Short mmCIF file of C-alpha atoms and ligand atoms in Angstrom, two decimals:
data_model
loop_
_atom_site.label_atom_id
_atom_site.label_comp_id
_atom_site.label_asym_id
_atom_site.label_seq_id
_atom_site.Cartn_x
_atom_site.Cartn_y
_atom_site.Cartn_z
CA UNK Q 1 -0.02 -0.31 -0.03
CA UNK Q 2 1.56 3.29 -0.68
CA UNK Q 3 0.23 6.73 0.27
CA UNK Q 4 -1.23 7.86 -2.76
CA UNK Q 5 -3.17 4.25 -3.47
CA UNK Q 6 -4.28 3.43 0.31
CA UNK Q 7 -7.59 1.69 0.31
CA UNK Q 8 -7.80 1.60 -3.25
CA UNK Q 9 -8.36 5.08 -5.17
CA UNK Q 10 -10.02 7.11 -7.63
CA UNK Q 11 -7.79 5.17 -10.31
CA UNK Q 12 -10.09 3.02 -12.14
CA UNK Q 13 -7.74 0.84 -13.12
CA UNK Q 14 -7.37 -0.66 -9.92
CA UNK Q 15 -11.11 -0.84 -9.45
CA UNK Q 16 -11.05 -2.84 -12.67
CA UNK Q 17 -8.22 -5.15 -11.53
CA UNK Q 18 -10.31 -5.86 -8.27
CA UNK Q 19 -13.16 -6.59 -10.12
CA UNK Q 20 -11.19 -8.80 -12.30
CA UNK Q 21 -10.57 -10.88 -9.18
CA UNK Q 22 -13.92 -10.89 -8.35
CA UNK Q 23 -15.09 -12.44 -11.52
CA UNK Q 24 -12.03 -15.01 -11.57
CA UNK Q 25 -13.45 -16.47 -8.16
CA UNK Q 26 -10.10 -14.71 -6.42
CA UNK Q 27 -12.73 -12.81 -4.12
CA UNK Q 28 -15.55 -14.59 -2.31
CA UNK Q 29 -18.81 -14.03 -4.37
CA UNK Q 30 -21.93 -15.75 -4.28
CA UNK Q 31 -22.24 -18.52 -1.82
CA UNK Q 32 -19.26 -19.83 0.13
CA UNK Q 33 -19.36 -21.68 3.25
CA UNK Q 34 -17.44 -21.44 7.06
CA UNK Q 35 -14.35 -23.36 7.18
CA UNK Q 36 -14.80 -25.05 4.08
CA UNK Q 37 -14.34 -22.60 0.99
CA UNK Q 38 -14.54 -25.54 -0.94
CA UNK Q 39 -17.98 -26.60 -0.13
CA UNK Q 40 -20.36 -24.48 -2.28
CA UNK Q 41 -23.69 -23.21 -0.57
CA UNK Q 42 -26.70 -21.35 -2.07
CA UNK Q 43 -26.83 -18.17 -0.37
CA UNK Q 44 -30.51 -18.69 0.79
CA UNK Q 45 -29.42 -21.76 2.34
CA UNK Q 46 -26.77 -19.78 4.84
CA UNK Q 47 -27.93 -18.98 8.18
CA UNK Q 48 -27.51 -15.40 9.70
CA UNK Q 49 -24.86 -14.27 11.49
CA UNK Q 50 -25.06 -14.67 14.79
CA UNK Q 51 -25.33 -12.04 17.94
CA UNK Q 52 -22.43 -11.64 19.95
CA UNK Q 53 -22.57 -14.18 23.04
CA UNK Q 54 -21.44 -11.72 24.84
CA UNK Q 55 -23.54 -8.91 24.68
CA UNK Q 56 -26.73 -10.13 26.55
CA UNK Q 57 -29.97 -9.96 24.99
CA UNK Q 58 -30.26 -8.02 21.44
CA UNK Q 59 -33.12 -6.39 22.64
CA UNK Q 60 -30.54 -4.57 25.05
CA UNK Q 61 -28.21 -4.11 22.23
CA UNK Q 62 -28.83 -0.35 21.57
CA UNK Q 63 -28.28 0.97 25.20
CA UNK Q 64 -25.36 -0.88 25.69
CA UNK Q 65 -24.52 0.79 21.94
CA UNK Q 66 -25.33 4.10 23.51
CA UNK Q 67 -23.06 3.70 26.74
CA UNK Q 68 -19.88 3.39 24.73
CA UNK Q 69 -20.09 2.87 21.26
CA UNK Q 70 -16.29 1.52 21.27
CA UNK Q 71 -16.53 -0.65 23.38
CA UNK Q 72 -19.97 -2.10 22.19
CA UNK Q 73 -18.71 -2.56 18.80
CA UNK Q 74 -15.08 -4.23 19.96
CA UNK Q 75 -16.92 -6.25 22.13
CA UNK Q 76 -19.44 -7.63 19.48
CA UNK Q 77 -16.03 -7.77 17.11
CA UNK Q 78 -14.13 -10.23 19.04
CA UNK Q 79 -16.91 -13.22 18.78
CA UNK Q 80 -15.87 -12.72 15.22
CA UNK Q 81 -15.38 -10.94 11.50
CA UNK Q 82 -19.27 -11.05 10.92
CA UNK Q 83 -21.90 -10.52 13.65
CA UNK Q 84 -25.30 -8.75 13.92
CA UNK Q 85 -25.74 -6.36 16.30
CA UNK Q 86 -29.68 -4.90 17.08
CA UNK Q 87 -30.09 -1.15 16.98
CA UNK Q 88 -33.47 0.72 18.12
CA UNK Q 89 -34.77 2.14 14.77
CA UNK Q 90 -31.87 0.05 12.36
CA UNK Q 91 -33.26 -2.96 13.75
CA UNK Q 92 -30.19 -5.49 12.76
CA UNK Q 93 -26.86 -4.30 11.78
CA UNK Q 94 -24.44 -6.82 9.63
CA UNK Q 95 -20.39 -6.14 11.22
CA UNK Q 96 -18.11 -6.70 9.14
CA UNK Q 97 -14.82 -6.84 10.69
CA UNK Q 98 -12.00 -7.91 7.70
CA UNK Q 99 -10.39 -5.76 5.55
CA UNK Q 100 -11.37 -8.00 2.68
CA UNK Q 101 -15.20 -7.11 3.22
CA UNK Q 102 -14.64 -3.62 3.70
CA UNK Q 103 -12.96 -4.04 -0.10
CA UNK Q 104 -15.39 -6.39 -1.56
CA UNK Q 105 -18.76 -3.58 -0.01
CA UNK Q 106 -16.38 -0.72 -1.35
CA UNK Q 107 -14.70 -2.19 -4.08
CA UNK Q 108 -15.01 -5.32 -5.96
CA UNK Q 109 -18.86 -5.49 -5.07
CA UNK Q 110 -20.03 -2.67 -4.91
CA UNK Q 111 -23.10 -2.27 -7.02
CA UNK Q 112 -24.20 -4.87 -4.05
CA UNK Q 113 -24.66 -1.96 -1.78
CA UNK Q 114 -25.96 1.38 -1.53
CA UNK Q 115 -25.80 4.47 0.81
CA UNK Q 116 -27.86 4.14 3.51
CA UNK Q 117 -31.17 6.96 3.08
CA UNK Q 118 -30.12 8.83 6.29
CA UNK Q 119 -27.67 11.72 4.72
CA UNK Q 120 -30.11 11.82 1.99
CA UNK Q 121 -32.97 13.30 3.86
CA UNK Q 122 -30.43 15.55 5.84
CA UNK Q 123 -28.72 16.84 2.78
CA UNK Q 124 -29.98 16.23 -0.27
CA UNK Q 125 -28.89 15.17 -3.68
CA UNK Q 126 -24.95 17.05 -3.23
CA UNK Q 127 -22.25 14.14 -3.48
CA UNK Q 128 -21.82 12.53 -0.40
CA UNK Q 129 -25.38 11.05 -1.08
CA UNK Q 130 -26.60 10.55 -4.44
CA UNK Q 131 -25.71 6.90 -6.03
CA UNK Q 132 -25.59 5.76 -10.04
CA UNK Q 133 -24.97 8.27 -13.46
CA UNK Q 134 -25.53 11.30 -11.31
CA UNK Q 135 -22.93 10.23 -8.46
CA UNK Q 136 -20.51 9.75 -11.66
CA UNK Q 137 -21.34 12.71 -13.59
CA UNK Q 138 -21.11 14.95 -10.23
CA UNK Q 139 -17.58 13.55 -9.09
CA UNK Q 140 -16.37 14.16 -12.83
CA UNK Q 141 -17.47 17.49 -12.41
CA UNK Q 142 -16.07 18.06 -9.14
CA UNK Q 143 -12.75 15.88 -9.15
CA UNK Q 144 -10.66 18.05 -10.58
CA UNK Q 145 -11.16 21.16 -8.05
CA UNK Q 146 -9.90 18.61 -5.72
CA UNK Q 147 -7.05 16.31 -7.41
CA UNK Q 148 -3.44 16.99 -6.31
CA UNK Q 149 -2.56 20.10 -8.27
CA UNK Q 150 -5.54 21.85 -7.46
CA UNK Q 151 -5.41 21.71 -4.03
CA UNK Q 152 -1.70 22.82 -4.12
CA UNK Q 153 -3.09 26.10 -4.80
CA UNK Q 154 -4.55 26.32 -2.14
CA UNK Q 155 -1.91 25.62 0.52
CA UNK Q 156 -0.97 29.14 0.93
CA UNK Q 157 -4.73 30.44 1.46
CA UNK Q 158 -4.91 27.55 4.13
CA UNK Q 159 -1.38 28.99 5.19
CA UNK Q 160 -2.77 32.63 5.55
CA UNK Q 161 -5.94 31.08 7.27
CA UNK Q 162 -4.05 29.64 10.15
CA UNK Q 163 -1.76 32.05 10.92
CA UNK Q 164 -4.76 34.78 10.84
CA UNK Q 165 -6.53 32.88 13.71
CA UNK Q 166 -3.52 30.36 15.66
CA UNK Q 167 -1.17 34.04 16.06
CA UNK Q 168 -3.69 35.49 18.54
CA UNK Q 169 -3.19 32.83 20.95
CA UNK Q 170 -0.95 34.17 23.90
CA UNK Q 171 1.22 32.51 25.98
CA UNK Q 172 -0.62 30.58 29.35
CA UNK Q 173 -3.46 30.78 27.09
CA UNK Q 174 -5.95 27.90 27.71
CA UNK Q 175 -8.48 26.77 24.84
CA UNK Q 176 -10.55 24.47 24.29
CA UNK Q 177 -8.84 22.96 20.61
CA UNK Q 178 -11.72 20.96 19.61
CA UNK Q 179 -14.02 24.41 19.31
CA UNK Q 180 -10.61 26.57 17.70
CA UNK Q 181 -10.15 24.10 15.42
CA UNK Q 182 -13.73 23.66 14.44
CA UNK Q 183 -13.16 27.79 13.84
CA UNK Q 184 -10.12 27.12 11.86
CA UNK Q 185 -10.89 24.54 9.67
CA UNK Q 186 -14.00 26.25 8.78
CA UNK Q 187 -12.31 29.30 7.95
CA UNK Q 188 -9.89 27.12 5.52
CA UNK Q 189 -13.23 25.72 3.86
CA UNK Q 190 -14.38 28.76 2.87
CA UNK Q 191 -11.24 30.99 2.36
CA UNK Q 192 -10.24 28.15 -0.88
CA UNK Q 193 -13.39 25.91 -1.66
CA UNK Q 194 -15.98 28.63 -1.86
CA UNK Q 195 -14.03 31.49 -2.02
CA UNK Q 196 -15.18 33.92 1.02
CA UNK Q 197 -14.03 34.95 3.69
CA UNK Q 198 -15.06 34.35 7.35
CA UNK Q 199 -14.79 37.34 9.49
CA UNK Q 200 -12.41 36.04 12.46
CA UNK Q 201 -14.55 36.90 15.21
CA UNK Q 202 -17.78 37.43 13.64
CA UNK Q 203 -20.49 35.20 11.13
CA UNK Q 204 -21.24 33.29 14.49
CA UNK Q 205 -24.58 32.59 12.80
CA UNK Q 206 -22.66 30.53 9.67
CA UNK Q 207 -20.00 28.65 12.58
CA UNK Q 208 -22.86 28.06 14.92
CA UNK Q 209 -25.28 26.63 11.68
CA UNK Q 210 -22.15 24.66 10.19
CA UNK Q 211 -22.04 22.82 14.09
CA UNK Q 212 -25.17 22.02 14.30
CA UNK Q 213 -25.77 20.24 10.84
CA UNK Q 214 -24.61 17.21 12.95
CA UNK Q 215 -27.42 17.55 15.20
CA UNK Q 216 -29.46 15.34 12.88
CA UNK Q 217 -27.39 12.35 13.81
CA UNK Q 218 -27.49 12.59 17.44
CA UNK Q 219 -28.01 8.99 18.99
CA UNK Q 220 -30.22 9.50 21.23
CA UNK Q 221 -33.15 10.54 18.03
CA UNK Q 222 -31.99 7.38 15.98
CA UNK Q 223 -34.83 5.15 17.48
CA UNK Q 224 -37.56 7.94 16.39
CA UNK Q 225 -39.38 8.05 12.77
CA UNK Q 226 -38.19 11.14 10.73
CA UNK Q 227 -41.07 12.93 11.28
CA UNK Q 228 -40.80 13.80 14.92
CA UNK Q 229 -39.83 16.71 15.98
CA UNK Q 230 -37.21 16.67 18.20
CA UNK Q 231 -35.30 19.79 19.61
CA UNK Q 232 -31.74 18.71 17.67
CA UNK Q 233 -34.01 17.67 14.44
CA UNK Q 234 -35.42 21.34 14.96
CA UNK Q 235 -31.69 23.09 15.13
CA UNK Q 236 -30.53 20.46 12.38
CA UNK Q 237 -33.43 22.20 10.46
CA UNK Q 238 -32.74 25.97 11.01
CA UNK Q 239 -28.80 25.55 10.48
CA UNK Q 240 -29.75 23.86 7.13
CA UNK Q 241 -31.89 26.77 6.58
CA UNK Q 242 -29.08 29.39 7.15
CA UNK Q 243 -26.38 27.64 5.27
CA UNK Q 244 -28.80 27.21 1.99
CA UNK Q 245 -29.68 31.16 2.38
CA UNK Q 246 -25.70 31.21 2.71
CA UNK Q 247 -25.43 29.55 -0.39
CA UNK Q 248 -27.71 31.24 -2.59
CA UNK Q 249 -26.13 34.44 -1.61
CA UNK Q 250 -22.52 33.16 -2.83
CA UNK Q 251 -23.81 31.92 -5.61
CA UNK Q 252 -26.12 34.97 -6.61
CA UNK Q 253 -22.96 36.82 -5.75
CA UNK Q 254 -20.89 34.99 -8.34
CA UNK Q 255 -23.91 35.01 -11.22
CA UNK Q 256 -22.15 36.89 -14.00
CA UNK Q 257 -18.58 36.75 -12.65
CA UNK Q 258 -17.87 33.17 -13.40
CA UNK Q 259 -14.99 32.09 -15.63
CA UNK Q 260 -16.14 31.86 -19.15
CA UNK Q 261 -14.18 28.63 -19.16
CA UNK Q 262 -15.73 26.28 -15.96
CA UNK Q 263 -11.65 24.90 -16.14
CA UNK Q 264 -10.09 27.90 -15.31
CA UNK Q 265 -12.66 28.44 -11.90
CA UNK Q 266 -10.48 28.14 -8.82
CA UNK Q 267 -12.98 27.69 -6.30
CA UNK Q 268 -16.56 25.27 -5.88
CA UNK Q 269 -18.69 28.30 -6.34
CA UNK Q 270 -17.43 29.64 -9.53
CA UNK Q 271 -16.99 26.37 -10.85
CA UNK Q 272 -20.66 25.62 -10.59
CA UNK Q 273 -21.74 28.59 -11.55
CA UNK Q 274 -19.57 28.69 -14.17
CA UNK Q 275 -20.57 25.44 -16.17
CA UNK Q 276 -24.12 26.24 -15.55
CA UNK Q 277 -23.45 29.73 -17.12
CA UNK Q 278 -21.69 28.21 -20.05
CA UNK Q 279 -24.68 25.51 -20.29
CA UNK Q 280 -22.09 23.24 -19.39
CA UNK Q 281 -23.76 19.36 -17.85
CA UNK Q 282 -26.74 18.19 -17.28
CA UNK Q 283 -29.33 21.10 -16.00
CA UNK Q 284 -30.85 18.83 -13.27
CA UNK Q 285 -27.53 18.56 -11.63
CA UNK Q 286 -26.90 22.36 -11.81
CA UNK Q 287 -30.31 23.80 -10.58
CA UNK Q 288 -30.76 26.10 -7.45
CA UNK Q 289 -32.03 23.42 -5.36
CA UNK Q 290 -28.86 20.75 -6.32
CA UNK Q 291 -26.55 23.73 -6.22
CA UNK Q 292 -27.34 24.47 -2.91
CA UNK Q 293 -27.36 20.83 -1.46
CA UNK Q 294 -23.74 20.69 -3.08
CA UNK Q 295 -22.65 23.68 -1.37
CA UNK Q 296 -24.48 22.43 1.97
CA UNK Q 297 -22.77 18.89 1.58
CA UNK Q 298 -18.92 20.42 1.18
CA UNK Q 299 -19.68 22.34 4.17
CA UNK Q 300 -20.96 19.31 6.14
CA UNK Q 301 -18.20 16.64 5.26
CA UNK Q 302 -15.37 19.47 4.66
CA UNK Q 303 -14.20 20.27 7.99
CA UNK Q 304 -15.06 18.77 11.18
CA UNK Q 305 -12.98 15.98 10.03
CA UNK Q 306 -10.39 17.58 9.85
CA UNK Q 307 -11.07 19.26 13.39
CA UNK Q 308 -10.56 15.80 14.98
CA UNK Q 309 -7.62 15.01 12.74
CA UNK Q 310 -6.28 17.96 13.94
CA UNK Q 311 -7.55 17.92 17.62
CA UNK Q 312 -6.40 13.82 17.98
CA UNK Q 313 -2.85 14.47 16.78
CA UNK Q 314 -2.51 17.85 19.28
CA UNK Q 315 -3.47 15.69 22.05
CA UNK Q 316 -1.21 12.46 20.43
CA UNK Q 317 1.74 15.08 20.54
CA UNK Q 318 1.13 16.17 24.21
CA UNK Q 319 1.00 12.94 25.63
CA UNK Q 320 4.24 11.37 23.37
CA UNK Q 321 7.46 13.23 24.38
CA UNK Q 322 9.57 11.78 22.15
CA UNK Q 323 7.39 12.11 19.21
CA UNK Q 324 7.03 15.47 20.11
CA UNK Q 325 10.71 16.12 20.16
CA UNK Q 326 11.12 15.19 16.38
CA UNK Q 327 8.00 16.78 15.20
CA UNK Q 328 9.34 20.12 16.46
CA UNK Q 329 13.07 19.73 15.33
CA UNK Q 330 11.41 18.39 11.99
CA UNK Q 331 8.88 22.38 11.69
CA UNK Q 332 11.87 24.23 13.56
CA UNK Q 333 13.74 23.67 10.44
CA UNK Q 334 11.68 25.67 8.19
CA UNK Q 335 12.81 28.63 6.99
CA UNK Q 336 9.13 30.70 7.68
CA UNK Q 337 5.45 29.28 8.11
CA UNK Q 338 5.30 26.37 5.63
CA UNK Q 339 4.79 26.43 1.63
CA UNK Q 340 3.62 24.00 -0.37
CA UNK Q 341 7.60 23.45 -1.22
CA UNK Q 342 8.33 22.47 2.32
CA UNK Q 343 5.58 19.60 2.25
CA UNK Q 344 6.90 16.49 0.94
CA UNK Q 345 9.91 17.19 3.31
CA UNK Q 346 7.57 17.46 6.67
CA UNK Q 347 8.00 13.78 6.91
CA UNK Q 348 7.25 13.57 11.06
CA UNK Q 349 4.65 15.40 10.63
CA UNK Q 350 3.22 13.39 7.82
CA UNK Q 351 3.41 10.43 10.07
CA UNK Q 352 1.81 12.14 13.09
CA UNK Q 353 -0.96 12.21 10.60
CA UNK Q 354 -0.74 9.25 9.33
CA UNK Q 355 -0.80 7.48 12.84
CA UNK Q 356 -3.81 9.78 14.51
CA UNK Q 357 -5.87 9.02 11.02
CA UNK Q 358 -5.23 4.89 12.22
CA UNK Q 359 -5.63 5.44 15.86
CA UNK Q 360 -8.51 7.76 15.84
CA UNK Q 361 -10.54 7.91 12.39
CA UNK Q 362 -12.95 10.51 12.21
CA UNK Q 363 -15.66 8.75 10.14
CA UNK Q 364 -15.22 5.34 12.56
CA UNK Q 365 -17.24 3.44 10.89
CA UNK Q 366 -19.06 3.05 7.43
CA UNK Q 367 -22.58 2.31 6.43
CA UNK Q 368 -23.93 0.46 3.51
CA UNK Q 369 -27.22 -1.33 2.83
CA UNK Q 370 -27.19 -4.54 0.94
CA UNK Q 371 -29.31 -4.52 -2.47
CA UNK Q 372 -29.14 -8.17 -2.68
CA UNK Q 373 -28.48 -11.04 -0.51
CA UNK Q 374 -24.84 -11.39 -0.29
CA UNK Q 375 -22.68 -13.63 2.27
CA UNK Q 376 -19.68 -13.15 4.01
CA UNK Q 377 -17.52 -15.68 5.90
CA UNK Q 378 -20.66 -18.25 5.43
CA UNK Q 379 -23.40 -16.30 6.77
CA UNK Q 380 -25.83 -14.84 4.96
CA UNK Q 381 -26.93 -11.08 4.94
CA UNK Q 382 -30.63 -10.57 3.76
CA UNK Q 383 -31.35 -7.54 1.07
CA UNK Q 384 -32.36 -4.29 2.31
CA UNK Q 385 -30.42 -4.76 5.93
CA UNK Q 386 -27.15 -2.57 6.95
CA UNK Q 387 -23.88 -3.27 6.75
CA UNK Q 388 -20.94 -1.41 9.04
CA UNK Q 389 -17.96 -1.45 8.52
CA UNK Q 390 -15.87 -0.29 11.75
CA UNK Q 391 -12.88 1.37 9.95
CA UNK Q 392 -11.91 2.12 13.33
CA UNK Q 393 -11.55 -1.85 14.57
CA UNK Q 394 -9.78 -2.68 11.89
CA UNK Q 395 -6.95 -0.03 12.13
CA UNK Q 396 -6.79 -1.61 15.37
CA UNK Q 397 -6.33 -5.18 14.62
CA UNK Q 398 -3.32 -6.85 16.02
CA UNK Q 399 -3.66 -9.07 12.59
CA UNK Q 400 -2.57 -6.36 10.73
CA UNK Q 401 -0.92 -3.66 13.14
CA UNK Q 402 1.62 -4.47 16.04
CA UNK Q 403 1.58 -3.17 19.52
CA UNK Q 404 -1.95 -1.70 17.51
CA UNK Q 405 -3.44 0.67 20.56
CA UNK Q 406 0.33 2.48 20.62
CA UNK Q 407 0.45 6.00 19.20
CA UNK Q 408 3.12 5.49 17.56
CA UNK Q 409 3.85 7.31 13.80
CA UNK Q 410 8.03 5.53 13.42
CA UNK Q 411 5.74 2.18 11.72
CA UNK Q 412 4.93 3.82 8.98
CA UNK Q 413 7.76 2.42 6.86
CA UNK Q 414 8.13 1.95 3.36
CA UNK Q 415 8.11 -1.64 4.32
CA UNK Q 416 4.74 -1.39 6.47
CA UNK Q 417 3.09 0.66 3.39
CA UNK Q 418 4.14 -2.38 1.29
CA UNK Q 419 2.85 -5.32 2.67
CA UNK Q 420 0.00 -3.84 4.65
CA UNK Q 421 -3.65 -4.73 3.56
CA UNK Q 422 -4.89 -2.73 1.29
CA UNK Q 423 -8.06 -2.32 3.09
CA UNK Q 424 -6.44 -2.52 7.04
CA UNK Q 425 -6.18 1.67 6.74
CA UNK Q 426 -8.73 3.13 5.03
CA UNK Q 427 -10.05 6.29 6.73
CA UNK Q 428 -10.93 8.01 3.93
CA UNK Q 429 -13.14 5.00 2.96
CA UNK Q 430 -12.09 3.72 -0.44
CA UNK Q 431 -12.83 2.33 -4.43
CA UNK Q 432 -14.52 5.14 -6.34
CA UNK Q 433 -16.44 6.94 -3.62
CA UNK Q 434 -13.16 7.36 -1.31
CA UNK Q 435 -13.30 10.75 -0.12
CA UNK Q 436 -13.19 13.71 -2.91
CA UNK Q 437 -11.36 16.11 -0.22
CA UNK Q 438 -8.27 13.50 0.91
CA UNK Q 439 -5.49 15.26 -0.90
CA UNK Q 440 -7.18 18.50 0.79
CA UNK Q 441 -7.94 17.57 4.28
CA UNK Q 442 -4.17 15.72 4.58
CA UNK Q 443 -2.15 19.59 3.45
CA UNK Q 444 -4.19 21.50 5.69
CA UNK Q 445 -3.51 19.21 8.51
CA UNK Q 446 -0.21 18.80 7.57
CA UNK Q 447 -0.03 22.65 7.12
CA UNK Q 448 -2.03 23.18 10.62
CA UNK Q 449 0.33 21.35 12.34
CA UNK Q 450 3.42 22.93 10.79
CA UNK Q 451 2.19 26.51 10.86
CA UNK Q 452 1.12 25.88 14.41
CA UNK Q 453 4.24 23.65 15.98
CA UNK Q 454 6.60 26.06 14.81
CA UNK Q 455 5.20 28.64 17.54
CA UNK Q 456 3.71 26.99 19.84
CA UNK Q 457 3.75 23.46 22.57
CA UNK Q 458 0.18 22.77 24.08
CA UNK Q 459 0.06 20.89 26.67
CA UNK Q 460 -2.73 18.74 27.85
CA UNK Q 461 -4.57 19.78 30.74
CA UNK Q 462 -6.93 16.53 31.06
CA UNK Q 463 -6.34 13.60 32.56
CA UNK Q 464 -3.49 11.07 31.69
CA UNK Q 465 -5.01 7.84 29.67
CA UNK Q 466 -3.88 6.27 27.09
CA UNK Q 467 -6.79 7.29 24.93
CA UNK Q 468 -8.42 10.49 24.77
CA UNK Q 469 -11.48 11.45 26.00
CA UNK Q 470 -13.79 10.79 22.87
CA UNK Q 471 -17.37 11.57 22.31
CA UNK Q 472 -18.63 9.06 19.42
CA UNK Q 473 -20.82 10.82 17.60
CA UNK Q 474 -21.80 10.74 13.68
CA UNK Q 475 -17.76 11.24 13.91
CA UNK Q 476 -15.46 11.05 16.39
CA UNK Q 477 -14.79 13.97 18.31
CA UNK Q 478 -12.56 14.93 21.51
CA UNK Q 479 -15.30 15.24 24.49
CA UNK Q 480 -16.40 19.05 24.78
CA UNK Q 481 -14.95 21.31 27.55
CA UNK Q 482 -11.33 19.50 27.38
CA UNK Q 483 -8.53 22.48 27.49
CA UNK Q 484 -5.05 22.59 26.28
CA UNK Q 485 -2.45 24.94 27.89
CA UNK Q 486 -0.74 27.01 25.23
CA UNK Q 487 3.05 28.07 25.72
CA UNK Q 488 4.78 30.38 23.10
CA UNK Q 489 8.28 28.77 21.66
C1 HEM R 1 -9.34 14.02 7.90
C2 HEM R 1 -10.56 14.78 7.11
C3 HEM R 1 -11.56 13.61 5.91
C4 HEM R 1 -12.12 12.42 6.67
C5 HEM R 1 -11.41 11.14 7.78
C6 HEM R 1 -12.65 11.95 5.39
C7 HEM R 1 -13.42 10.84 5.51
C8 HEM R 1 -14.41 10.54 4.29
C9 HEM R 1 -14.96 9.17 3.90
C10 HEM R 1 -14.53 7.76 5.07
C11 HEM R 1 -15.76 9.46 3.01
C12 HEM R 1 -16.00 7.92 2.56
C13 HEM R 1 -17.63 8.29 2.70
C14 HEM R 1 -18.51 6.45 2.03
O1 HEM R 1 -18.08 5.88 1.71
O2 HEM R 1 -19.68 6.56 2.53
C15 HEM R 1 -15.63 10.57 2.59
C16 HEM R 1 -16.38 11.21 1.81
C17 HEM R 1 -16.98 12.52 1.25
N1 HEM R 1 -16.04 13.73 1.87
FE1 HEM R 1 -14.54 13.22 3.23
N2 HEM R 1 -12.69 13.17 4.98
C18 HEM R 1 -12.64 14.44 5.30
C19 HEM R 1 -12.13 15.76 4.57
C20 HEM R 1 -12.84 15.86 3.71
C21 HEM R 1 -13.21 17.39 3.52
C22 HEM R 1 -11.73 18.24 3.61
C23 HEM R 1 -14.07 17.21 2.10
C24 HEM R 1 -14.13 18.73 1.38
C25 HEM R 1 -13.63 19.93 1.09
C26 HEM R 1 -14.92 16.57 2.13
C27 HEM R 1 -15.73 15.62 1.11
C28 HEM R 1 -15.93 14.22 0.97
C29 HEM R 1 -17.40 14.58 0.48
C30 HEM R 1 -17.82 15.13 -0.78
C31 HEM R 1 -17.57 12.99 -0.12
C32 HEM R 1 -18.59 11.88 -0.81
C33 HEM R 1 -17.49 11.52 -2.27
C34 HEM R 1 -18.51 10.69 -2.80
O3 HEM R 1 -18.70 9.72 -2.66
O4 HEM R 1 -17.65 10.85 -4.00
N3 HEM R 1 -13.84 15.05 3.01
N4 HEM R 1 -14.82 11.12 2.95
#
């Protein structure tokens, strides 16, 4: 595995090679039998995966899951790679705990799995949610804006935003880093992809709205039908309306001002408006409503995940002095704030980001819905049932990583990258639907660590523990209220 091709990539050749493997039988497909690969049993005769015996009665699964989701799924998956848990509101969910399964669902047999409905209900028809032809068309249009070369052009703008906020910190400040990073990643996203700089201490409505987009997914409302107006859902609806209005305002402001050749566009807004004005691409995709959905999707998907990555990276640096020392040595060698030209040389910083995303992947599991009956390790997953790919669990599996619970950026040697199962590390998902913002997020994370690390050292003020205090919501987050002490260097 190389860092460029982690968990498959956008390269259609990768997908083609893998689907050849599937058709030649190298990948389990159709029918299999536990413990005897040679015997073939029709899928309909296979048993359903067991409920893990160590989780108590299925009726109680949801309560245990709500109390501590990570512990719940870890426990479940110690009993086997394919298990079934029962959750209120969603019913049975099949946990698929081996990277071979991840690969089948995301790449080699991806046509057998759909995205789940919840995101579409929340965010409409943006890239994260649409399927089939419409997805392919949206991805084609948006991909160039997120390709490595285009993302490189954002580097200076990213550093400007990171400095603008972090250079206000003073020696002795105590900051809630998760909150500060949320503001910073939103500053970066707006200034680059959306082409509009947010006010450093203003634009509070937009900042609050971006935060409340997560309220749709609070575990406490999972079990209620979508139409029940809980306070969290009301907050979500208000937040979405605020961001839609902002999207309209931005799109209106660009009308008549977009580049005549949309391929010259420097940000998402100019690209979308330019395509519409030039009459390129399907008009359905470029209707007002779709454009709005696209913008809200990007605001949702494009900042919280990087926030988490940065917050946990700083926690890991603060609690691992030997890594912190090497990191500071590396960033101190820079002549000034990092530039795109420096990024290739930031080897320690790169490994810190890679290892943070292994131990604390912001998207800790990926949901899909079986579009047909499908077999995993001799068990049947019936059509219509939910499957879950437990990314965090797999990335901590001792079959793939030595001493897996340890934060050890040094483990990312060329040899490990070469020999690792190609889906044992998948913080950005994999296959054709791999995160479109991956290059953007990795660049932003490295630039933010280096910019901040040159000026400050961050001390962890929470309890000492092997694990940071984590609150698994829609994405992994640090528990709120946890502070770091800032010291100037
Ligand atoms: C460390 C940061 C990030 C992580 C860990 C992350 C993770 C992921 C994952 C796991 C997926 C796959 C979802 C699935 O298969 O169901 C995904 C998709 C996506 N991400 Fe990210 N993401 C990050 C940053 C970003 C950024 C910065 C943006 C935009 C600026 C972004 C936009 C998207 C979009 C639009 C999709 C849907 C792609 C498609 O279906 O074609 N992400 N992300």
